[in-house]
Each structure stands twice: as C-alpha cells, then as structure tokens.
Coordinates of C-alpha atoms in Angstrom, one line a residue:
M1 CA 54.7 90.9 97.1
T2 CA 55.2 89.4 100.6
T3 CA 52.2 87.9 102.5
T4 CA 51.8 89.6 105.7
G5 CA 49.2 90.4 108.3
E6 CA 46.8 88.0 109.9
D7 CA 45.4 86.8 106.4
R8 CA 47.7 84.6 104.5
A9 CA 45.6 83.2 101.8
G10 CA 46.6 79.7 100.9
A11 CA 50.1 80.2 102.5
P12 CA 50.6 78.4 105.7
P13 CA 53.9 79.1 107.7
E14 CA 56.7 76.9 106.5
G15 CA 57.0 73.9 109.0
A16 CA 53.8 74.5 110.7
G17 CA 51.9 71.4 109.8
P18 CA 48.2 71.2 109.9
W19 CA 47.9 74.1 112.4
W20 CA 48.3 77.3 110.0
W21 CA 48.1 79.9 112.9
G22 CA 51.3 82.0 113.5
R23 CA 50.1 82.9 116.8
L24 CA 47.9 81.7 119.6
R25 CA 45.9 84.7 119.9
S26 CA 44.8 84.1 116.0
A27 CA 43.9 80.5 116.7
V28 CA 41.6 81.4 119.8
L29 CA 40.0 84.1 117.9
D30 CA 39.2 81.9 115.0
V31 CA 37.9 79.2 117.0
S32 CA 35.7 81.7 118.7
L33 CA 34.4 82.8 115.6
A34 CA 33.6 79.5 114.2
V35 CA 31.9 78.4 117.5
V36 CA 29.5 81.4 117.3
S37 CA 29.0 80.9 113.6
A38 CA 28.3 77.1 114.2
L39 CA 25.7 78.2 117.1
E40 CA 24.1 80.8 114.7
C41 CA 23.8 78.5 111.8
G42 CA 22.5 75.6 114.1
V43 CA 19.6 77.9 115.5
E44 CA 18.9 79.1 112.0
G45 CA 18.9 75.3 110.8
V46 CA 15.9 74.7 113.0
R47 CA 13.7 76.9 110.6
F48 CA 15.5 75.5 107.6
A49 CA 14.5 72.0 108.6
K50 CA 10.9 73.0 109.1
D51 CA 10.8 74.5 105.8
A52 CA 12.6 71.9 104.0
G53 CA 10.6 69.0 105.7
I54 CA 13.4 67.3 107.0
P55 CA 14.2 66.1 110.6
V56 CA 15.3 69.1 113.0
A57 CA 18.2 67.3 113.9
A58 CA 19.5 66.9 110.5
G59 CA 18.7 70.7 109.9
V60 CA 20.8 71.5 113.1
V61 CA 23.6 69.3 112.1
F62 CA 23.9 70.9 108.8
G63 CA 23.9 74.2 110.1
V64 CA 26.6 73.4 112.8
L65 CA 28.9 71.9 110.0
A66 CA 28.2 74.8 107.7
G67 CA 29.0 77.5 110.4
S68 CA 32.2 75.6 111.6
V69 CA 33.8 76.1 108.2
L70 CA 34.8 79.8 109.7
V71 CA 37.6 78.3 111.6
L72 CA 39.4 77.8 108.0
R73 CA 39.1 81.3 107.0
R74 CA 42.8 82.4 107.2
R75 CA 43.8 79.3 105.1
W76 CA 40.9 79.0 102.6
P77 CA 39.0 82.4 102.7
I78 CA 37.8 81.5 99.3
A79 CA 36.1 78.1 100.7
V80 CA 34.6 80.2 103.3
V81 CA 32.8 82.7 101.2
L82 CA 31.6 80.0 98.8
V83 CA 30.0 78.0 101.7
S84 CA 28.4 81.2 103.1
I85 CA 27.0 82.2 99.5
A86 CA 25.6 78.3 99.0
V87 CA 23.9 78.4 102.4
M88 CA 22.5 81.8 102.2
P89 CA 19.0 80.4 100.6
A90 CA 18.9 78.5 103.8
Q91 CA 18.8 81.8 105.8
M92 CA 21.8 81.0 107.6
G93 CA 25.4 81.9 107.8
F94 CA 25.3 85.8 108.0
L95 CA 28.5 86.0 110.5
M96 CA 30.2 83.6 108.4
G97 CA 29.7 85.8 105.1
I98 CA 30.4 88.9 106.8
V99 CA 34.0 87.6 108.4
G100 CA 34.8 85.6 105.1
L101 CA 34.2 88.7 103.2
Y102 CA 36.5 90.7 105.5
T103 CA 39.1 88.1 105.4
L104 CA 39.1 87.7 101.7
A105 CA 39.4 91.4 101.1
A106 CA 42.3 91.4 103.7
S107 CA 44.2 88.5 102.1
E108 CA 46.8 88.7 99.1
L109 CA 44.7 87.3 96.7
P110 CA 44.4 88.9 93.3
R111 CA 41.9 91.7 93.0
R112 CA 39.7 90.0 90.3
I113 CA 39.1 87.2 92.5
I114 CA 38.0 89.4 95.5
G115 CA 35.7 91.2 93.1
S116 CA 34.2 88.2 91.7
L117 CA 33.2 86.6 95.1
A118 CA 32.2 90.0 96.4
G119 CA 30.1 90.3 93.4
M120 CA 28.5 87.0 93.9
S121 CA 27.9 87.7 97.6
F122 CA 26.1 90.9 96.8
V123 CA 24.1 89.4 94.0
G124 CA 23.2 86.4 96.5
T125 CA 22.2 88.5 99.1
L126 CA 20.0 90.7 97.0
I127 CA 18.1 87.6 95.4
V128 CA 17.6 85.9 98.8
T129 CA 16.5 89.2 100.5
F130 CA 14.1 89.9 97.4
V131 CA 12.6 86.5 97.9
W132 CA 12.2 86.7 101.7
A133 CA 10.7 90.1 101.5
R134 CA 8.0 88.7 98.6
Q135 CA 7.2 85.8 100.8
D136 CA 6.5 87.7 104.0
M137 CA 4.2 90.0 102.0
A138 CA 2.5 87.0 100.7
R139 CA 1.9 85.7 104.1
G140 CA 0.8 89.4 105.2
S141 CA 3.6 89.7 107.5
L142 CA 4.6 92.8 105.8
T143 CA 2.2 95.5 104.7
F144 CA 4.5 98.1 102.9
G145 CA 4.3 98.9 99.4
D146 CA 6.0 97.2 96.6
W147 CA 8.6 99.6 96.4
V148 CA 10.1 98.6 99.7
I149 CA 11.1 95.1 98.5
P150 CA 13.7 96.4 96.2
F151 CA 14.9 99.2 98.4
A152 CA 15.2 96.8 101.2
S153 CA 16.8 94.2 98.9
I154 CA 19.3 96.7 97.6
T155 CA 20.2 98.0 101.2
T156 CA 20.6 94.8 103.0
A157 CA 22.7 93.3 100.1
L158 CA 25.1 96.6 100.2
G159 CA 24.9 96.6 104.0
M160 CA 26.1 92.9 104.4
T161 CA 28.8 93.3 101.4
A162 CA 30.5 97.0 101.3
P163 CA 31.3 97.2 104.8
P164 CA 33.4 94.1 105.4
L165 CA 34.9 94.6 102.0
L166 CA 36.1 98.0 102.4
L167 CA 37.3 97.3 105.8
G168 CA 39.1 94.1 104.7
L169 CA 40.9 96.2 101.9
Y170 CA 41.8 98.8 104.4
V171 CA 43.2 96.6 107.0
G172 CA 45.1 94.6 104.1
A173 CA 46.5 97.8 102.6
R174 CA 47.6 99.0 106.1
R175 CA 49.3 95.5 106.9
R176 CA 51.1 95.7 103.6
L177 CA 52.3 99.0 104.4
M178 CA 53.5 98.2 107.5
E179 CA 55.1 95.2 106.4
S180 CA 56.9 97.2 103.7
L181 CA 58.0 99.6 106.2
R182 CA 59.5 96.8 108.4
E183 CA 61.2 95.5 105.4
R184 CA 62.7 98.9 104.7
A185 CA 63.8 99.4 108.2
D186 CA 65.5 95.9 108.2
S187 CA 67.1 96.5 104.9
L188 CA 68.3 100.1 106.2
E189 CA 69.8 98.4 109.4
R190 CA 71.6 95.6 107.1
E191 CA 72.9 98.8 105.1
L192 CA 73.9 100.5 108.2
Q193 CA 75.7 97.4 109.6
L194 CA 77.5 97.0 106.1
L195 CA 78.5 100.6 106.1
A196 CA 79.8 100.4 109.6
E197 CA 81.8 97.3 108.7
R198 CA 83.0 99.0 105.7
A199 CA 83.9 102.2 107.7
E200 CA 85.7 99.8 110.2
E201 CA 87.6 98.3 107.3
R202 CA 88.6 101.6 106.0
A203 CA 89.6 102.9 109.2
E204 CA 91.8 99.8 109.9
W205 CA 93.3 100.2 106.4
A206 CA 94.1 103.9 107.3
R207 CA 95.5 102.9 110.5
N208 CA 98.0 100.6 108.7
E209 CA 98.8 103.4 106.1
E210 CA 99.5 105.7 108.9
R211 CA 101.8 103.1 110.8
T212 CA 103.7 102.7 107.3
R213 CA 104.0 106.2 107.0
I214 CA 105.3 107.1 110.4
A215 CA 107.8 104.0 110.0
R216 CA 108.9 105.6 106.9
E217 CA 109.3 109.0 108.1
M218 CA 111.2 107.8 111.1
H219 CA 113.4 105.8 109.1
D220 CA 114.2 109.1 106.9
V221 CA 115.0 110.9 110.0
V222 CA 117.3 108.6 111.7
A223 CA 118.6 106.1 109.5
H224 CA 120.8 107.9 107.3
R225 CA 122.8 109.7 110.1
V226 CA 123.1 106.6 112.1
S227 CA 124.5 104.9 109.1
L228 CA 127.1 107.4 108.6
M229 CA 127.9 107.4 112.5
V230 CA 128.6 103.7 112.2
V231 CA 130.7 104.0 109.1
H232 CA 132.8 106.6 110.7
A233 CA 132.8 104.4 113.9
A234 CA 134.2 101.8 111.9
A235 CA 136.9 104.0 110.1
L236 CA 137.8 105.2 113.7
Q237 CA 138.7 101.8 114.8
A238 CA 140.7 101.0 111.9
V239 CA 143.0 104.3 112.0
A240 CA 143.1 104.9 115.8
R241 CA 146.5 103.4 116.1
K242 CA 147.9 104.4 112.8
D243 CA 146.8 108.0 112.4
P244 CA 145.6 109.6 115.8
E245 CA 144.9 112.7 114.0
K246 CA 142.6 111.2 111.4
A247 CA 140.9 109.1 114.4
V248 CA 140.4 112.6 116.3
K249 CA 138.7 113.9 113.1
N250 CA 136.5 110.8 112.6
A251 CA 135.4 111.1 116.3
A252 CA 134.4 114.6 115.9
L253 CA 132.4 113.8 113.1
V254 CA 130.8 110.8 114.8
G255 CA 130.0 113.3 117.7
D256 CA 128.3 115.8 115.5
M257 CA 126.4 113.4 113.7
G258 CA 125.4 111.7 116.9
R259 CA 123.9 115.1 118.4
Q260 CA 122.2 115.7 115.0
A261 CA 120.6 112.4 115.1
L262 CA 119.4 112.9 118.9
T263 CA 118.2 116.6 118.1
E264 CA 116.0 115.4 115.0
L265 CA 114.7 112.2 117.2
R266 CA 113.9 114.7 120.0
E267 CA 112.4 117.0 117.7
M268 CA 109.9 114.1 116.3
L269 CA 109.1 112.8 119.7
G270 CA 108.4 116.2 121.0
V271 CA 106.0 117.0 118.1
L272 CA 104.2 113.7 118.6
R273 CA 103.8 114.5 122.5
S274 CA 102.7 118.0 122.0
G275 CA 100.4 116.7 119.2
G276 CA 99.0 114.2 121.6
A277 CA 98.6 116.7 124.6
R278 CA 96.7 119.3 122.4
A279 CA 94.6 116.6 120.9
D280 CA 93.7 115.4 124.7
R281 CA 92.8 118.9 125.7
A282 CA 90.7 119.7 122.8
Q283 CA 88.8 116.3 122.5
G284 CA 89.9 114.5 125.5
A285 CA 90.7 111.3 123.5
V286 CA 93.8 109.4 122.3
V287 CA 95.5 111.2 119.4
P288 CA 94.5 109.9 116.0
L289 CA 97.0 107.9 114.1
A290 CA 96.6 110.2 111.3
A291 CA 97.7 113.1 113.3
V292 CA 100.6 111.1 114.6
G293 CA 101.9 110.4 111.1
A294 CA 101.5 114.1 110.3
A295 CA 103.6 114.8 113.2
A296 CA 106.2 112.3 112.1
A297 CA 106.5 113.7 108.6
A298 CA 106.7 117.4 110.0
A299 CA 109.5 116.2 112.4
A300 CA 111.1 114.2 109.4
D301 CA 111.2 117.5 107.2
R302 CA 112.5 119.8 109.8
G303 CA 115.0 117.0 111.3
W304 CA 117.4 118.1 108.2
S305 CA 118.0 121.8 109.2
A306 CA 119.0 122.5 112.8
Q307 CA 118.3 126.1 112.4
D308 CA 114.9 125.5 110.7
D309 CA 112.1 126.2 113.1
V310 CA 109.6 126.4 110.7
A311 CA 107.2 123.4 110.6
G312 CA 106.6 121.9 107.2
E313 CA 109.8 123.3 105.6
G314 CA 111.8 119.9 104.8
P315 CA 115.0 118.9 102.7
C316 CA 115.2 120.3 99.3
L317 CA 117.3 119.7 96.2
S318 CA 119.8 122.6 97.0
E319 CA 120.8 120.4 100.0
L320 CA 122.1 117.6 97.9
D321 CA 125.7 119.4 98.0
E322 CA 125.6 118.9 101.7
L323 CA 124.2 115.4 101.7
I324 CA 126.9 114.4 99.5
G325 CA 129.2 115.9 101.5
Q326 CA 128.6 113.8 104.6
S327 CA 128.8 110.5 102.5
A328 CA 132.3 111.8 101.1
A329 CA 133.3 112.6 104.7
A330 CA 132.5 109.0 105.7
G331 CA 134.7 107.8 103.0
M332 CA 132.6 107.2 100.0
V333 CA 133.8 108.5 96.5
V334 CA 130.6 110.2 95.0
D335 CA 130.3 112.1 91.7
L336 CA 127.3 114.2 91.3
S337 CA 126.2 115.5 87.7
V338 CA 123.2 117.7 87.4
E339 CA 121.5 118.1 83.8
G340 CA 119.0 120.8 82.7
E341 CA 118.4 124.2 84.1
T342 CA 118.1 123.9 87.8
R343 CA 114.7 125.3 89.1
S344 CA 112.4 124.9 92.0
Y345 CA 109.6 122.3 92.2
A346 CA 106.8 121.6 94.6
R347 CA 107.6 120.9 98.1
E348 CA 106.4 117.1 97.9
V349 CA 108.5 116.8 94.5
E350 CA 111.8 118.1 96.1
Q351 CA 111.4 116.0 99.4
T352 CA 110.8 113.0 97.6
A353 CA 113.6 113.3 95.1
F354 CA 116.1 114.2 98.2
R355 CA 114.6 111.2 100.0
V356 CA 115.3 108.9 97.0
V357 CA 119.1 110.1 96.8
Q358 CA 119.6 110.0 100.5
E359 CA 118.3 106.3 100.8
A360 CA 120.3 105.3 97.9
L361 CA 123.3 106.6 99.3
T362 CA 122.5 105.0 102.8
N363 CA 122.1 101.7 100.9
V364 CA 125.7 101.9 99.4
H365 CA 126.9 102.6 103.0
K366 CA 125.1 99.4 104.1
H367 CA 125.8 97.2 101.2
A368 CA 128.6 98.5 99.3
A369 CA 130.9 100.2 101.7
G370 CA 133.9 102.2 99.5
A371 CA 132.2 101.5 96.2
K372 CA 132.3 104.5 93.9
T373 CA 128.9 106.2 93.5
H374 CA 127.5 108.2 90.6
V375 CA 124.6 110.7 91.4
R376 CA 122.8 112.0 88.4
L377 CA 120.1 114.6 88.5
A378 CA 118.2 115.7 85.4
H379 CA 115.7 118.5 85.2
R380 CA 113.5 117.9 82.2
V381 CA 110.5 120.0 80.9
S382 CA 107.6 118.1 82.7
E383 CA 109.7 115.9 85.1
I384 CA 112.5 115.6 87.4
A385 CA 114.9 112.2 86.9
M386 CA 117.3 111.0 89.6
Q387 CA 119.7 108.1 89.3
V388 CA 122.1 106.9 92.0
E389 CA 124.5 104.0 90.7
N390 CA 127.3 102.4 92.5
E391 CA 130.2 100.2 91.0
P392 CA 131.1 96.8 92.9
P393 CA 132.4 97.1 96.2
P394 CA 136.1 96.9 96.6
E395 CA 137.9 94.2 98.8
A396 CA 137.0 93.9 102.2
S397 CA 138.5 96.9 104.0
S398 CA 138.0 98.8 107.1
E399 CA 134.8 100.6 105.8
S400 CA 133.2 97.2 104.9
S401 CA 133.5 95.9 108.3
A402 CA 131.2 98.1 109.8
R403 CA 128.3 95.5 108.9
L404 CA 125.3 98.0 109.0
P405 CA 122.0 96.2 109.7
S406 CA 119.3 96.5 107.0
G407 CA 115.4 96.2 107.6
G408 CA 114.6 95.9 104.0
N409 CA 112.4 98.8 104.0
G410 CA 114.4 101.6 102.3
L411 CA 113.4 100.5 98.6
V412 CA 109.8 100.0 99.6
G413 CA 109.7 103.3 101.3
M414 CA 111.3 105.0 98.1
K415 CA 109.1 103.3 95.9
E416 CA 105.6 104.3 97.9
R417 CA 106.9 108.0 97.8
V418 CA 107.7 107.9 93.9
V419 CA 104.3 106.3 93.2
A420 CA 102.2 108.4 95.4
L421 CA 103.4 111.3 93.3
G422 CA 102.6 109.7 90.0
G423 CA 106.1 108.7 89.3
V424 CA 108.2 105.7 88.3
F425 CA 110.5 104.0 90.6
V426 CA 113.1 101.2 89.3
S427 CA 115.9 99.5 91.1
G428 CA 117.9 96.6 90.7
P429 CA 121.7 95.4 90.2
T430 CA 123.7 96.3 87.2
D431 CA 125.7 93.9 84.9
A432 CA 128.9 95.1 86.2
G433 CA 127.9 94.0 89.7
G434 CA 126.8 97.1 91.1
F435 CA 123.5 98.5 92.0
R436 CA 121.2 101.1 90.4
V437 CA 118.3 103.3 91.7
S438 CA 116.5 105.3 89.2
A439 CA 113.2 107.7 89.7
V440 CA 111.1 109.8 87.5
I441 CA 108.9 112.3 89.2
P442 CA 106.2 114.7 87.6
A443 CA 107.1 117.9 88.0
A444 CA 103.7 119.3 88.6

C-alpha cells in the first residue's frame, strides 16, 4: 500500500536528506509540538528531580531531552511511543504519549505493532496512575474510598490511550482513501489520454482509408473512359488522312466518351458539393471524410448510366456487353465467354466483378494495345469467378502509340475491392508473354 498523508513511518521522501518533512507546514508543526513537549517535561522534571534525589538541573535537562523526541514523530513514531512509555513513571511526557499514539495509529505500520504499543501504553498508564493514586491516599492527599483508585486508573488509561488511537486510525484510513481516490483519478486520466490517442490514431487511419477509397472511386469513374478517349484519339491521328470516313467516326466516339466522362465527373463533384452544403447547414462544420467517400462511391456507381438518377444503383454484370463493346470500338479484339447459369448477386458483388473486368480492360488498353483479350465469367454455386487474359501485344502500331499514363493503382484497387468481400485476387504475367487477372468472389 502506498505511504500517504503526513505520517510516513520510516519512509522519508527520496532525496530529502536528513529532513524528512515533505512540507514546511509539517516541519513547523512538529517543531512547535516538540518545543511544547520539552517545556512540559522540563517543568515536570523539577518534581522528578526532587523525588529521585538528583539535582534539579539534571531533572530539567532530562525532561527537555525526553520531550524533544517528539520532533521525530513522523520518521520514528515507534521510538516516540517507547520514550513516552519509558518516562511515564517519572510523571512526564503526557503530550508526547498522546501525540505519539496518534501518529503511530495514523501511520502505515502493521496493525499488530500498533496494537502492541497501544496496549503497552495503556498498561503503563494504568499502573502509573494506580501507583500515584495509592501514594496520594497514603499521604492523605485523597480521602475517597478504595474503589476510586482502580476506577480512576482505568479511566485515565482509557482517556489517554483510546482517543488518540481511534483518531489516528480514522485519519490514517481517510488519508489512504483519499490517496486511493487520487491514484484512481490519475489512472483514469491516463486511460482517457490513452483512449484519446487511440481514437486519434483510429480517426487518422479512417481518414487514410477514406482517402484511398475516394481515389479508387474517382479512378473507376474517369480512368476507363479517358483511356478509351486517348486510344480513339491515337487511332484518329493515324487514319485522319488515309480514311476520312473512319476518322469522322472515331472523332464522334471521342466526343461521346468525353461528354460521358464530363457528365460523370460533374455528377461526382455535384454530389460532393451538395453533401458538403447539407453537412454545413446541419452541423456548421466541414464535411466528414467518410461522407465524402460515400458520396464519391455513389457518384461512381451512378456514373455508368446516364439515364440513371437513382442514387446507389451502379454497374452490374448485365452491362458487361456494353463495356466490351466500348473496348471493341476502340480497336481491341475481345472474346467474352460465360459459364454457368446467369443469375443476380448482391449489389456489392456485381459492382466489384464489373470493376475488375473494367480495370483489366483499361490496363490492356494502356499496356498491351491491340492485344487479343479473353474475358471469362463463371457463375458457380457459392461464388462468381472472372478472368481477363490478354495475349502478347503485336508490333508497334497506331494503337500502341497512344502511350497511356499509369498511376500503378489499378491492380491495388481491384485487390482491395475483392479482398474486402472475402474473395481472392491474383494477377501476373503469363508464360506466353501476356497478362492475366483472376478474381473469385463469394456469392453471399
């Protein structure tokens, strides 16, 4: 148990040297009590010197020295109590005995030691009082009956022992309780600080996650169409003089895709802006990053259908034909094969499957323009599997001259989407020199 309060039995503060007081007020109090006790014992030493037949000066010096021991009560309460018991037969040290018992009871010493010393003080006071009373009756100073001597002895012993003992026990218990409450408060404060730090870490992690999700959703909204626009623009540049009719057709495709990309981007920014305005009106604060991420996801989902105004509806597997048709229009040879019975899945599953195929086709446009691509979709009992594999790209052609930039986040985004649904994602080059992207997503 932690030593607390003003009584620190045998445990001076670390680094305090010979001075064991923690506060100036405690030192002043102890010195004052010691001075009063020394004066009391010095005065009582005069009578002791006469009764003992020794010089009065010696009795006074003895009393002053004995009473001055009270200054050590905080450091050595046991010594103070023992000295008070020792000088009790000399009819001195009453204040020292009372204060010493109080200090002893309020200290952190074991209860058996406190009880033993309190019992010794009680017995000593009882015997000394009994002897004093008998001597006074023998000299004729007291004329009461014999029953008064035991009664007075017991009453005096209890009066000088019980009150300081009980008061010291109460004060010590109260100090220990207050110290325990302070320790609990400090512990709670440390825990709250730790929780606040962890909450800040979790908030920072959540912000980073939302930033990643926003970047992934914006990538899904714009990257595919812009990639196709660049491919068509490169083809337009190659055939502009040779085949004006095909050039006009490619220019129309580029314009259509550019308008679609702008429409999707405007929808996303509009959702973000309107969401921020609603949050500002409702809370008077900046839009939480999670709300921005949700708005970006909603915009990404809505962006694949120009006539779709219902929030939350996004691309589904039934739109794969349209997606592949866009790639075919850009000059890619795409082969689609579907295995198993076609059925509907959860919205997140269909969106993720669509995104995997979409991003894989975009990567083919970027890194293997003109390569033949095989898209396989398998509907199984408890899962849906998809694979996009392209053959080695042909020699440098007009399509490959587009040189689409790559941020390196497409495969990472696909893997994050699939793993988040409990699926498996694998990608890598094939032995034939192409590239393969495979994913399996649980149907539930």
